[in-house]
Amino acid sequence: MAQSLIRNVDVLIVPEAGECHVAEAQDIHLTDSVITAIVPTGTPPPATPVEVIDGTGLLAVPGLINSHTHSPMVMMRGAAEDLSIDDWFNQRIWPMEVNLTPERVRVGARLACAEMLLAGVTTFVDHYFHADQIAQAAIETGIRADLAPTYFSSAGPEAIDAAIATTRELATLHPRITASLGPHATYTVSDDDLRRTADVARAEGLRIHLHAAETDDQTQASLDKHGVTPIEILDRTGVLDAGALIAHGCGIRDTDLPILARYADRTTVATCPKVYLKLAMGNGTPVKQLHSIGIRTGIGTDGAAVHNTLDVWESLRLLALTQKHQQNNAEWMPLSDTLSLATRHSAAAANQPTTLGVLEPGRQADITLLDLSAPHNQPLHDPRAALVYSVRASDVHTVLVAGEVVVRNRQLTKLDLAEVLADARSLAHTLVDLSQGSAIQHYAP
Amino acid sequence: MAQSLIRNVDVLIVPEAGECHVAEAQDIHLTDSVITAIVPTGTPPPATPVEVIDGTGLLAVPGLINSHTHSPMVMMRGAAEDLSIDDWFNQRIWPMEVNLTPERVRVGARLACAEMLLAGVTTFVDHYFHADQIAQAAIETGIRADLAPTYFSSAGPEAIDAAIATTRELATLHPRITASLGPHATYTVSDDDLRRTADVARAEGLRIHLHAAETDDQTQASLDKHGVTPIEILDRTGVLDAGALIAHGCGIRDTDLPILARYADRTTVATCPKVYLKLAMGNGTPVKQLHSIGIRTGIGTDGAAVHNTLDVWESLRLLALTQKHQQNNAEWMPLSDTLSLATRHSAAAANQPTTLGVLEPGRQADITLLDLSAPHNQPLHDPRAALVYSVRASDVHTVLVAGEVVVRNRQLTKLDLAEVLADARSLAHTLVDLSQGSAIQHYAP
C-alpha cells in the first residue's frame, strides 16, 4: 500500500447539492490510487507518505473529464475549416477516414493523450475506430479512458460483431480502461442493429455511447422519414433502457423529455458547445430542460477535426457562455453549476458516477493542480470565476491519475513528447489525403 | 538608426484584398521602430543588424490590437459574476468605481499591460478614468495605447472640460500614446455635450471613442424616449461626422446602416463577443451588415470585470464562432476574414489604419512571435486555423512593440512581474468594497 500526500493545497469542493467552494490549506492523503482523507494542512497523517507533493499556492480540482471525443482525429486538426456540416462530413472527414490504419490511430491517440494530460484532463470518453490502439495509448500515457469502438450498419454484421468483441476485450484490459458499445448514430445504425446492441448491453452489463439528435435538422429528418424522433428510436430499440451516453442531443424536443425522464438514472448526455457554434448547428444541447428532468450532462470536446483542441477548459467556458445566450438569462448556468457539470456530471457521462469527478475520500485520485498566479487570473477575487472564465490549460501544473503523477511541473512524466510530436507530424499528410475518391459513409440523416 | 533583424521566421501576410497566408522562412528587417523589409531568409541585409532575433520555428503575426477595453478593471476580475446587465452595472461595477483613485488605476493598468503583452497584444484602445495613469503604465511597460478619458454628463461641465484637457495632453505625450475623446455613451452623455465633443474633435483633429447601441434593448429605449436610435443621435450631434469608434453596436438596426455608410471612411466599430454571450445581450455586433457597407470592425475584450481576461485570441475565436452561429452559416467568417478583423480592421479601430496591423515595410514593428509546436496545435495542417481555433496566449514567445523587444521567451523585459502582481493583490480588496452605498452612475438607458 503506497501512501502519498499532496500537502498544503486549496481544494475545489463539488457537493452533491449546494454551491461549489474552495477549502483552503488542505492535505490530500492517497493510498495507491484512492483518496483516503482530505484534512486541514498539518493534521498528522495516518501513515508516513512515500511521496509528498507540495501544493503550496496551487488549487486542486477533480481531474477534468472529456465526456465525448474521437481522440485520434487530432491528426486532422485544422484540415476541415469553414464548412457546412454536410460538407464537413461528406467532402472531408468521411473521405479522410478511409485512410485510417491501426498505426495512424495509435499515433493520433498518443498525441491526443499528451494534449489532454497537459491540459489537466484525466479521463476521456472516446468513440472511434481501432479502439484497441487507443487503449494502448491510454495505458502507456497514464490517462483514464472509456472507449467505444465505432460501427455503422453499412459495414455489415461482421464489422459489428468485431466492434462488440473489442468492447468486451477492452472492458477487462486494464484498471484505467472501461468500455462501451459504440453504434455510431440513429441515422447510420439500423433499428435492428440498435436492438441487438441493447440486448448485448443488458445481458453483459455494458452501456452504449452513441450520437443522437445531433441537430434539430436531424430530428426533423427522422420525423419525416420514420415518423419518430431519434430519442423515440432509442426508446423503442431498448437503447435507453440498457443505459446510454447520448452525444450532443441538440435536437432533443420537448416531447422527448418525458421519455428521457424515465431513464434518468442510466442516461447521460454529452455537450460540446464549440462544435455547435462552429458548424452553425443552431441551438446547443437543452441543458436546462435536461436538468429539470434529472438527466446529467457532461462536457466534452468532440474530435479535434472540428473542435481543434481537446481543451475541456475551453468547453466548459463555452458551455456557460452559450447557455446564458441560449436561455437569454445571464444568471443561468452560474459558476457553481458549470463546475459541477464539468466534474460530477461528467463522471456520470464517463459511466463512473461514484468513483470519479469529486475530490473526497473513497474516490479515485484523479487530481489536477492549477497555478492561478499568472496575470490573467489575478487578482483572484473568486477562484471559481477563474476556473470558468479566465483559466488557461497552460495553468495546469501537476496532474495525477489513479494516484500516479502523470504531469509534473507542466511536463509529461511517462511520455517522450518530442517523439509523439515527430510521429504525428510524419504521418499527418497520410490522414488528410483525399485521393482515394471514396468515403467510409455518407452523411444524409 | 538602430538596425535589427528577425531571422528565418514564418510571416502571416494580411493583404488588403484576398486571402491571408503564411510566407515561410523570411527575414524581417527593422530600422528603429519601423519594418524596412521582409525578404526570404538569407537575403543580404541592407545594414549590419545590431540585434538578431532567431525566429526559427516561430510564426510572426501583426501584434494583436485590443480594440476596446477598460484596462484597470482587471482589479475587479471575477467580482461580478452571473448577473444581468442591469445588476452588473447598478449592484456592482458603478458602486465599485466610487473606489477609484489614481494609484489604484495605475496598479490595475500595469497588471493589464502585463497580461496583454504576455498574450501578444501590442496595442490597446482604452476608455477609462484617470487616463493619465494608464498612459504612464503603457509608457513604462512598452505597450502602445489609444486612451479616451471617460466622462458622463452627470459629472458636470468641469469634469468634461478636464477629460477633454487630458485627451489633449495625452495626444502629445509619447510616440506610443494616442488619445481620443471619451464621452461614455449616448445614454449617459447629453446631446449638447456630444455636440460639444464633436466640435472639439473636428476643430482639433481628434476622434471620439464611445459606447452606443450596446444592445437592442438600448436602441428600443432610445426610440421610446427620444424617437431616434443611438446611431441617429451620433449622426445629429456630429459625432459620426467627426469620426468615431463605436463600442459594441449590437443594437445597430438595418435602418441605421445607410447613416453609418456615409461615414464609413471615419467610423469603426469594436466587437467584444464574449461579453454579449456572458451578459445574455442577444445578438452580437452585426459584423456582416457593417462589412457590406464598408465599416471596419475591430476585435476587443471590453473590461476584465465582465470579460475576465484581456486575451484577444479568445475574443477573435469567439468572434468567428458567434458569427457562424448568428448567421446560421458555418462558411461565414472564415479564417482569413477573422484574422483580417483582428489585425487590419483592429488597426483602423485603433485609429492607426496605415501604421499598425500589418507586417509590411513602412509599418510600425509591432510583432508577435508564436511557438505553435505544442501538442494542442499539432499537426499543423493550416497555421491560420491554429491562429483562430487552437492557439493559446501561452503560445506567445516573443513580442516587439515599435521595434523594441518587450516579451522575450515568454518573460516581460521591462517590468518586474512579481511586483506588479503584489501591488494588485494588495489593493484588490479596496476596489470591490461596496460599503460606500453610492455609485458613479445609474444604468437606466
mmCIF file of N, CA and C in Angstrom, chain B residues 63-175:
data_model
loop_
_atom_site.group_PDB
_atom_site.id
_atom_site.type_symbol
_atom_site.label_atom_id
_atom_site.label_comp_id
_atom_site.label_asym_id
_atom_site.label_seq_id
_atom_site.Cartn_x
_atom_site.Cartn_y
_atom_site.Cartn_z
ATOM 1 N N GLY B 63 1.205 42.302 -34.233
ATOM 2 C CA GLY B 63 0.829 42.386 -32.821
ATOM 3 C C GLY B 63 -0.666 42.583 -32.698
ATOM 4 N N LEU B 64 -1.295 41.830 -31.799
ATOM 5 C CA LEU B 64 -2.748 41.943 -31.685
ATOM 6 C C LEU B 64 -3.141 43.297 -31.110
ATOM 7 N N ILE B 65 -4.316 43.733 -31.468
ATOM 8 C CA ILE B 65 -4.846 45.024 -31.031
ATOM 9 C C ILE B 65 -6.143 44.766 -30.278
ATOM 10 N N ASN B 66 -6.182 45.214 -29.038
ATOM 11 C CA ASN B 66 -7.409 45.114 -28.241
ATOM 12 C C ASN B 66 -8.220 46.383 -28.508
ATOM 13 N N SER B 67 -9.240 46.245 -29.330
ATOM 14 C CA SER B 67 -9.910 47.411 -29.911
ATOM 15 C C SER B 67 -10.830 48.160 -28.964
ATOM 16 N N HIS B 68 -11.141 47.555 -27.835
ATOM 17 C CA HIS B 68 -11.983 48.256 -26.849
ATOM 18 C C HIS B 68 -11.805 47.597 -25.497
ATOM 19 N N THR B 69 -11.294 48.348 -24.542
ATOM 20 C CA THR B 69 -11.170 47.807 -23.187
ATOM 21 C C THR B 69 -11.190 48.937 -22.171
ATOM 22 N N HIS B 70 -11.250 48.518 -20.917
ATOM 23 C CA HIS B 70 -11.132 49.420 -19.772
ATOM 24 C C HIS B 70 -10.087 48.746 -18.897
ATOM 25 N N SER B 71 -8.833 48.969 -19.218
ATOM 26 C CA SER B 71 -7.776 48.090 -18.705
ATOM 27 C C SER B 71 -7.728 47.991 -17.188
ATOM 28 N N PRO B 72 -7.912 49.090 -16.435
ATOM 29 C CA PRO B 72 -7.753 48.949 -14.978
ATOM 30 C C PRO B 72 -8.819 48.073 -14.318
ATOM 31 N N MET B 73 -9.872 47.728 -15.048
ATOM 32 C CA MET B 73 -10.925 46.884 -14.471
ATOM 33 C C MET B 73 -10.464 45.453 -14.215
ATOM 34 N N VAL B 74 -9.242 45.113 -14.605
ATOM 35 C CA VAL B 74 -8.691 43.823 -14.146
ATOM 36 C C VAL B 74 -8.769 43.718 -12.630
ATOM 37 N N MET B 75 -8.772 44.860 -11.948
ATOM 38 C CA MET B 75 -8.811 44.821 -10.482
ATOM 39 C C MET B 75 -10.125 44.254 -9.947
ATOM 40 N N MET B 76 -11.155 44.196 -10.798
ATOM 41 C CA MET B 76 -12.467 43.649 -10.381
ATOM 42 C C MET B 76 -12.737 42.303 -11.059
ATOM 43 N N ARG B 77 -11.706 41.681 -11.586
ATOM 44 C CA ARG B 77 -11.866 40.405 -12.295
ATOM 45 C C ARG B 77 -12.538 39.370 -11.376
ATOM 46 N N GLY B 78 -13.610 38.797 -11.848
ATOM 47 C CA GLY B 78 -14.262 37.718 -11.088
ATOM 48 C C GLY B 78 -15.115 38.200 -9.931
ATOM 49 N N ALA B 79 -15.335 39.510 -9.826
ATOM 50 C CA ALA B 79 -16.083 40.052 -8.687
ATOM 51 C C ALA B 79 -17.508 40.433 -9.041
ATOM 52 N N ALA B 80 -17.960 40.083 -10.245
ATOM 53 C CA ALA B 80 -19.325 40.457 -10.654
ATOM 54 C C ALA B 80 -19.822 39.398 -11.645
ATOM 55 N N GLU B 81 -20.110 38.221 -11.109
ATOM 56 C CA GLU B 81 -20.441 37.074 -11.971
ATOM 57 C C GLU B 81 -21.919 36.751 -11.944
ATOM 58 N N ASP B 82 -22.383 36.184 -13.048
ATOM 59 C CA ASP B 82 -23.741 35.625 -13.135
ATOM 60 C C ASP B 82 -24.815 36.665 -12.824
ATOM 61 N N LEU B 83 -24.627 37.856 -13.383
ATOM 62 C CA LEU B 83 -25.551 38.965 -13.139
ATOM 63 C C LEU B 83 -26.138 39.474 -14.452
ATOM 64 N N SER B 84 -27.373 39.950 -14.387
ATOM 65 C CA SER B 84 -27.957 40.642 -15.536
ATOM 66 C C SER B 84 -27.162 41.918 -15.791
ATOM 67 N N ILE B 85 -27.294 42.453 -16.977
ATOM 68 C CA ILE B 85 -26.549 43.674 -17.311
ATOM 69 C C ILE B 85 -26.934 44.816 -16.358
ATOM 70 N N ASP B 86 -28.203 44.900 -15.973
ATOM 71 C CA ASP B 86 -28.629 45.947 -15.039
ATOM 72 C C ASP B 86 -27.937 45.785 -13.686
ATOM 73 N N ASP B 87 -27.969 44.567 -13.156
ATOM 74 C CA ASP B 87 -27.354 44.342 -11.843
ATOM 75 C C ASP B 87 -25.835 44.467 -11.916
ATOM 76 N N TRP B 88 -25.267 44.053 -13.054
ATOM 77 C CA TRP B 88 -23.816 44.158 -13.211
ATOM 78 C C TRP B 88 -23.394 45.624 -13.053
ATOM 79 N N PHE B 89 -24.111 46.532 -13.729
ATOM 80 C CA PHE B 89 -23.801 47.961 -13.597
ATOM 81 C C PHE B 89 -24.202 48.499 -12.215
ATOM 82 N N ASN B 90 -25.454 48.283 -11.852
ATOM 83 C CA ASN B 90 -26.016 49.027 -10.716
ATOM 84 C C ASN B 90 -25.711 48.418 -9.352
ATOM 85 N N GLN B 91 -25.537 47.099 -9.289
ATOM 86 C CA GLN B 91 -25.250 46.471 -7.995
ATOM 87 C C GLN B 91 -23.752 46.305 -7.779
ATOM 88 N N ARG B 92 -22.968 46.283 -8.825
ATOM 89 C CA ARG B 92 -21.549 46.001 -8.650
ATOM 90 C C ARG B 92 -20.623 47.077 -9.221
ATOM 91 N N ILE B 93 -20.586 47.198 -10.544
ATOM 92 C CA ILE B 93 -19.482 47.935 -11.147
ATOM 93 C C ILE B 93 -19.535 49.419 -10.836
ATOM 94 N N TRP B 94 -20.659 50.056 -11.052
ATOM 95 C CA TRP B 94 -20.677 51.503 -10.810
ATOM 96 C C TRP B 94 -20.568 51.845 -9.318
ATOM 97 N N PRO B 95 -21.115 51.042 -8.408
ATOM 98 C CA PRO B 95 -20.776 51.266 -6.993
ATOM 99 C C PRO B 95 -19.286 51.022 -6.708
ATOM 100 N N MET B 96 -18.694 49.998 -7.290
ATOM 101 C CA MET B 96 -17.268 49.736 -7.054
ATOM 102 C C MET B 96 -16.404 50.897 -7.541
ATOM 103 N N GLU B 97 -16.818 51.517 -8.646
ATOM 104 C CA GLU B 97 -15.975 52.561 -9.245
ATOM 105 C C GLU B 97 -15.956 53.858 -8.419
ATOM 106 N N VAL B 98 -16.774 53.930 -7.409
ATOM 107 C CA VAL B 98 -16.626 55.013 -6.433
ATOM 108 C C VAL B 98 -15.232 54.940 -5.785
ATOM 109 N N ASN B 99 -14.679 53.722 -5.742
ATOM 110 C CA ASN B 99 -13.399 53.500 -5.061
ATOM 111 C C ASN B 99 -12.165 53.846 -5.891
ATOM 112 N N LEU B 100 -12.376 54.283 -7.125
ATOM 113 C CA LEU B 100 -11.214 54.541 -7.992
ATOM 114 C C LEU B 100 -10.360 55.682 -7.444
ATOM 115 N N THR B 101 -9.042 55.465 -7.473
ATOM 116 C CA THR B 101 -8.070 56.521 -7.170
ATOM 117 C C THR B 101 -6.992 56.442 -8.238
ATOM 118 N N PRO B 102 -6.219 57.493 -8.410
ATOM 119 C CA PRO B 102 -5.138 57.407 -9.404
ATOM 120 C C PRO B 102 -4.217 56.207 -9.163
ATOM 121 N N GLU B 103 -3.853 55.955 -7.911
ATOM 122 C CA GLU B 103 -2.941 54.842 -7.633
ATOM 123 C C GLU B 103 -3.563 53.504 -8.033
ATOM 124 N N ARG B 104 -4.829 53.311 -7.660
ATOM 125 C CA ARG B 104 -5.479 52.024 -7.964
ATOM 126 C C ARG B 104 -5.618 51.824 -9.470
ATOM 127 N N VAL B 105 -5.883 52.894 -10.179
ATOM 128 C CA VAL B 105 -5.970 52.805 -11.645
ATOM 129 C C VAL B 105 -4.603 52.450 -12.237
ATOM 130 N N ARG B 106 -3.547 53.079 -11.721
ATOM 131 C CA ARG B 106 -2.214 52.801 -12.267
ATOM 132 C C ARG B 106 -1.804 51.350 -11.999
ATOM 133 N N VAL B 107 -2.072 50.882 -10.786
ATOM 134 C CA VAL B 107 -1.733 49.490 -10.447
ATOM 135 C C VAL B 107 -2.516 48.524 -11.334
ATOM 136 N N GLY B 108 -3.785 48.799 -11.530
ATOM 137 C CA GLY B 108 -4.585 47.950 -12.405
ATOM 138 C C GLY B 108 -4.092 47.987 -13.842
ATOM 139 N N ALA B 109 -3.777 49.167 -14.313
ATOM 140 C CA ALA B 109 -3.314 49.301 -15.699
ATOM 141 C C ALA B 109 -1.987 48.577 -15.915
ATOM 142 N N ARG B 110 -1.111 48.611 -14.918
ATOM 143 C CA ARG B 110 0.167 47.887 -15.065
ATOM 144 C C ARG B 110 -0.081 46.383 -15.166
ATOM 145 N N LEU B 111 -0.984 45.878 -14.333
ATOM 146 C CA LEU B 111 -1.326 44.450 -14.411
ATOM 147 C C LEU B 111 -1.925 44.130 -15.782
ATOM 148 N N ALA B 112 -2.800 44.998 -16.250
ATOM 149 C CA ALA B 112 -3.433 44.781 -17.560
ATOM 150 C C ALA B 112 -2.395 44.780 -18.683
ATOM 151 N N CYS B 113 -1.472 45.714 -18.621
ATOM 152 C CA CYS B 113 -0.429 45.761 -19.661
ATOM 153 C C CYS B 113 0.412 44.488 -19.627
ATOM 154 N N ALA B 114 0.726 44.007 -18.433
ATOM 155 C CA ALA B 114 1.495 42.771 -18.312
ATOM 156 C C ALA B 114 0.727 41.610 -18.941
ATOM 157 N N GLU B 115 -0.554 41.502 -18.594
ATOM 158 C CA GLU B 115 -1.370 40.417 -19.148
ATOM 159 C C GLU B 115 -1.418 40.496 -20.671
ATOM 160 N N MET B 116 -1.645 41.693 -21.188
ATOM 161 C CA MET B 116 -1.793 41.829 -22.650
ATOM 162 C C MET B 116 -0.484 41.551 -23.372
ATOM 163 N N LEU B 117 0.616 42.107 -22.891
ATOM 164 C CA LEU B 117 1.894 41.882 -23.577
ATOM 165 C C LEU B 117 2.243 40.396 -23.601
ATOM 166 N N LEU B 118 2.067 39.716 -22.476
ATOM 167 C CA LEU B 118 2.387 38.283 -22.435
ATOM 168 C C LEU B 118 1.501 37.484 -23.379
ATOM 169 N N ALA B 119 0.329 38.028 -23.718
ATOM 170 C CA ALA B 119 -0.587 37.365 -24.652
ATOM 171 C C ALA B 119 -0.418 37.867 -26.088
ATOM 172 N N GLY B 120 0.603 38.670 -26.333
ATOM 173 C CA GLY B 120 0.863 39.103 -27.707
ATOM 174 C C GLY B 120 0.052 40.302 -28.163
ATOM 175 N N VAL B 121 -0.573 41.005 -27.225
ATOM 176 C CA VAL B 121 -1.318 42.227 -27.553
ATOM 177 C C VAL B 121 -0.340 43.396 -27.473
ATOM 178 N N THR B 122 -0.212 44.128 -28.568
ATOM 179 C CA THR B 122 0.773 45.211 -28.616
ATOM 180 C C THR B 122 0.141 46.597 -28.542
ATOM 181 N N THR B 123 -1.177 46.661 -28.746
ATOM 182 C CA THR B 123 -1.892 47.948 -28.659
ATOM 183 C C THR B 123 -3.233 47.717 -27.978
ATOM 184 N N PHE B 124 -3.598 48.630 -27.080
ATOM 185 C CA PHE B 124 -4.966 48.563 -26.559
ATOM 186 C C PHE B 124 -5.637 49.920 -26.689
ATOM 187 N N VAL B 125 -6.938 49.842 -26.945
ATOM 188 C CA VAL B 125 -7.753 51.039 -27.149
ATOM 189 C C VAL B 125 -8.643 51.150 -25.909
ATOM 190 N N ASP B 126 -8.319 52.130 -25.079
ATOM 191 C CA ASP B 126 -8.861 52.160 -23.728
ATOM 192 C C ASP B 126 -9.855 53.300 -23.542
ATOM 193 N N HIS B 127 -10.752 53.119 -22.598
ATOM 194 C CA HIS B 127 -11.775 54.104 -22.267
ATOM 195 C C HIS B 127 -11.951 54.025 -20.767
ATOM 196 N N TYR B 128 -11.358 54.991 -20.033
ATOM 197 C CA TYR B 128 -11.485 54.885 -18.568
ATOM 198 C C TYR B 128 -11.129 56.201 -17.890
ATOM 199 N N PHE B 129 -11.280 56.151 -16.576
ATOM 200 C CA PHE B 129 -10.991 57.294 -15.718
ATOM 201 C C PHE B 129 -9.492 57.318 -15.389
ATOM 202 N N HIS B 130 -9.004 58.486 -14.986
ATOM 203 C CA HIS B 130 -7.574 58.647 -14.653
ATOM 204 C C HIS B 130 -6.685 58.129 -15.789
ATOM 205 N N ALA B 131 -7.033 58.524 -17.006
ATOM 206 C CA ALA B 131 -6.324 58.003 -18.182
ATOM 207 C C ALA B 131 -4.850 58.397 -18.175
ATOM 208 N N ASP B 132 -4.497 59.470 -17.472
ATOM 209 C CA ASP B 132 -3.073 59.838 -17.379
ATOM 210 C C ASP B 132 -2.283 58.741 -16.681
ATOM 211 N N GLN B 133 -2.899 58.084 -15.712
ATOM 212 C CA GLN B 133 -2.227 56.983 -15.015
ATOM 213 C C GLN B 133 -2.050 55.777 -15.951
ATOM 214 N N ILE B 134 -3.055 55.552 -16.771
ATOM 215 C CA ILE B 134 -2.976 54.432 -17.724
ATOM 216 C C ILE B 134 -1.862 54.710 -18.724
ATOM 217 N N ALA B 135 -1.746 55.968 -19.129
ATOM 218 C CA ALA B 135 -0.667 56.342 -20.052
ATOM 219 C C ALA B 135 0.699 56.033 -19.437
ATOM 220 N N GLN B 136 0.873 56.360 -18.162
ATOM 221 C CA GLN B 136 2.160 56.080 -17.516
ATOM 222 C C GLN B 136 2.458 54.584 -17.505
ATOM 223 N N ALA B 137 1.409 53.785 -17.215
ATOM 224 C CA ALA B 137 1.600 52.325 -17.216
ATOM 225 C C ALA B 137 1.994 51.836 -18.607
ATOM 226 N N ALA B 138 1.349 52.367 -19.633
ATOM 227 C CA ALA B 138 1.662 51.940 -21.002
ATOM 228 C C ALA B 138 3.088 52.337 -21.380
ATOM 229 N N ILE B 139 3.452 53.552 -21.051
ATOM 230 C CA ILE B 139 4.808 54.016 -21.386
ATOM 231 C C ILE B 139 5.848 53.140 -20.698
ATOM 232 N N GLU B 140 5.610 52.855 -19.424
ATOM 233 C CA GLU B 140 6.563 52.079 -18.635
ATOM 234 C C GLU B 140 6.717 50.643 -19.140
ATOM 235 N N THR B 141 5.587 50.044 -19.526
ATOM 236 C CA THR B 141 5.617 48.618 -19.865
ATOM 237 C C THR B 141 5.994 48.365 -21.314
ATOM 238 N N GLY B 142 5.954 49.387 -22.156
ATOM 239 C CA GLY B 142 6.378 49.231 -23.537
ATOM 240 C C GLY B 142 5.265 48.963 -24.524
ATOM 241 N N ILE B 143 4.019 48.928 -24.040
ATOM 242 C CA ILE B 143 2.893 48.669 -24.929
ATOM 243 C C ILE B 143 2.452 49.972 -25.599
ATOM 244 N N ARG B 144 1.653 49.865 -26.643
ATOM 245 C CA ARG B 144 1.090 51.027 -27.338
ATOM 246 C C ARG B 144 -0.377 51.172 -26.919
ATOM 247 N N ALA B 145 -0.856 52.405 -26.795
ATOM 248 C CA ALA B 145 -2.247 52.587 -26.356
ATOM 249 C C ALA B 145 -2.877 53.809 -26.986
ATOM 250 N N ASP B 146 -4.174 53.687 -27.252
ATOM 251 C CA ASP B 146 -5.019 54.841 -27.565
ATOM 252 C C ASP B 146 -5.963 55.013 -26.376
ATOM 253 N N LEU B 147 -5.927 56.177 -25.753
ATOM 254 C CA LEU B 147 -6.607 56.369 -24.474
ATOM 255 C C LEU B 147 -7.703 57.423 -24.585
ATOM 256 N N ALA B 148 -8.893 57.057 -24.130
ATOM 257 C CA ALA B 148 -10.016 58.006 -24.099
ATOM 258 C C ALA B 148 -10.426 58.229 -22.651
ATOM 259 N N PRO B 149 -10.209 59.412 -22.119
ATOM 260 C CA PRO B 149 -10.649 59.704 -20.753
ATOM 261 C C PRO B 149 -12.181 59.760 -20.701
ATOM 262 N N THR B 150 -12.756 58.909 -19.859
ATOM 263 C CA THR B 150 -14.217 58.734 -19.801
ATOM 264 C C THR B 150 -14.907 59.922 -19.132
ATOM 265 N N TYR B 151 -16.053 60.331 -19.679
ATOM 266 C CA TYR B 151 -16.892 61.293 -18.932
ATOM 267 C C TYR B 151 -18.376 61.065 -19.151
ATOM 268 N N PHE B 152 -19.118 61.412 -18.080
ATOM 269 C CA PHE B 152 -20.579 61.420 -18.067
ATOM 270 C C PHE B 152 -21.054 62.874 -17.995
ATOM 271 N N SER B 153 -22.212 63.154 -18.547
ATOM 272 C CA SER B 153 -22.781 64.495 -18.353
ATOM 273 C C SER B 153 -23.110 64.750 -16.890
ATOM 274 N N SER B 154 -23.481 63.697 -16.173
ATOM 275 C CA SER B 154 -23.870 63.862 -14.766
ATOM 276 C C SER B 154 -22.738 64.408 -13.904
ATOM 277 N N ALA B 155 -21.495 64.267 -14.373
ATOM 278 C CA ALA B 155 -20.356 64.764 -13.576
ATOM 279 C C ALA B 155 -20.195 66.274 -13.692
ATOM 280 N N GLY B 156 -20.903 66.898 -14.622
ATOM 281 C CA GLY B 156 -20.848 68.354 -14.733
ATOM 282 C C GLY B 156 -19.819 68.837 -15.739
ATOM 283 N N PRO B 157 -19.954 70.096 -16.151
ATOM 284 C CA PRO B 157 -19.102 70.629 -17.225
ATOM 285 C C PRO B 157 -17.614 70.669 -16.864
ATOM 286 N N GLU B 158 -17.294 70.870 -15.578
ATOM 287 C CA GLU B 158 -15.869 70.912 -15.227
ATOM 288 C C GLU B 158 -15.209 69.555 -15.478
ATOM 289 N N ALA B 159 -15.934 68.489 -15.127
ATOM 290 C CA ALA B 159 -15.379 67.154 -15.333
ATOM 291 C C ALA B 159 -15.161 66.894 -16.826
ATOM 292 N N ILE B 160 -16.104 67.382 -17.637
ATOM 293 C CA ILE B 160 -15.955 67.202 -19.085
ATOM 294 C C ILE B 160 -14.767 68.014 -19.589
ATOM 295 N N ASP B 161 -14.673 69.243 -19.120
ATOM 296 C CA ASP B 161 -13.514 70.062 -19.504
ATOM 297 C C ASP B 161 -12.204 69.360 -19.155
ATOM 298 N N ALA B 162 -12.172 68.793 -17.953
ATOM 299 C CA ALA B 162 -10.943 68.134 -17.502
ATOM 300 C C ALA B 162 -10.625 66.922 -18.370
ATOM 301 N N ALA B 163 -11.661 66.150 -18.711
ATOM 302 C CA ALA B 163 -11.424 64.957 -19.535
ATOM 303 C C ALA B 163 -10.917 65.353 -20.921
ATOM 304 N N ILE B 164 -11.510 66.403 -21.478
ATOM 305 C CA ILE B 164 -11.067 66.862 -22.799
ATOM 306 C C ILE B 164 -9.630 67.386 -22.714
ATOM 307 N N ALA B 165 -9.331 68.083 -21.625
ATOM 308 C CA ALA B 165 -7.959 68.577 -21.458
ATOM 309 C C ALA B 165 -6.970 67.421 -21.361
ATOM 310 N N THR B 166 -7.378 66.352 -20.672
ATOM 311 C CA THR B 166 -6.497 65.177 -20.564
ATOM 312 C C THR B 166 -6.258 64.561 -21.942
ATOM 313 N N THR B 167 -7.304 64.471 -22.752
ATOM 314 C CA THR B 167 -7.120 63.961 -24.118
ATOM 315 C C THR B 167 -6.058 64.786 -24.851
ATOM 316 N N ARG B 168 -6.182 66.110 -24.747
ATOM 317 C CA ARG B 168 -5.195 66.970 -25.437
ATOM 318 C C ARG B 168 -3.772 66.698 -24.953
ATOM 319 N N GLU B 169 -3.627 66.561 -23.618
ATOM 320 C CA GLU B 169 -2.282 66.324 -23.074
ATOM 321 C C GLU B 169 -1.721 64.982 -23.519
ATOM 322 N N LEU B 170 -2.585 63.950 -23.470
ATOM 323 C CA LEU B 170 -2.108 62.602 -23.814
ATOM 324 C C LEU B 170 -1.713 62.515 -25.281
ATOM 325 N N ALA B 171 -2.382 63.307 -26.121
ATOM 326 C CA ALA B 171 -2.152 63.210 -27.569
ATOM 327 C C ALA B 171 -0.724 63.567 -27.959
ATOM 328 N N THR B 172 -0.048 64.297 -27.111
ATOM 329 C CA THR B 172 1.332 64.706 -27.452
ATOM 330 C C THR B 172 2.365 64.168 -26.466
ATOM 331 N N LEU B 173 1.951 63.231 -25.635
ATOM 332 C CA LEU B 173 2.806 62.800 -24.520
ATOM 333 C C LEU B 173 3.972 61.927 -24.943
ATOM 334 N N HIS B 174 3.732 60.975 -25.861
ATOM 335 C CA HIS B 174 4.726 59.924 -26.120
ATOM 336 C C HIS B 174 4.431 59.302 -27.478
ATOM 337 N N PRO B 175 5.461 58.849 -28.199
ATOM 338 C CA PRO B 175 5.210 58.278 -29.530
ATOM 339 C C PRO B 175 4.275 57.060 -29.521
#
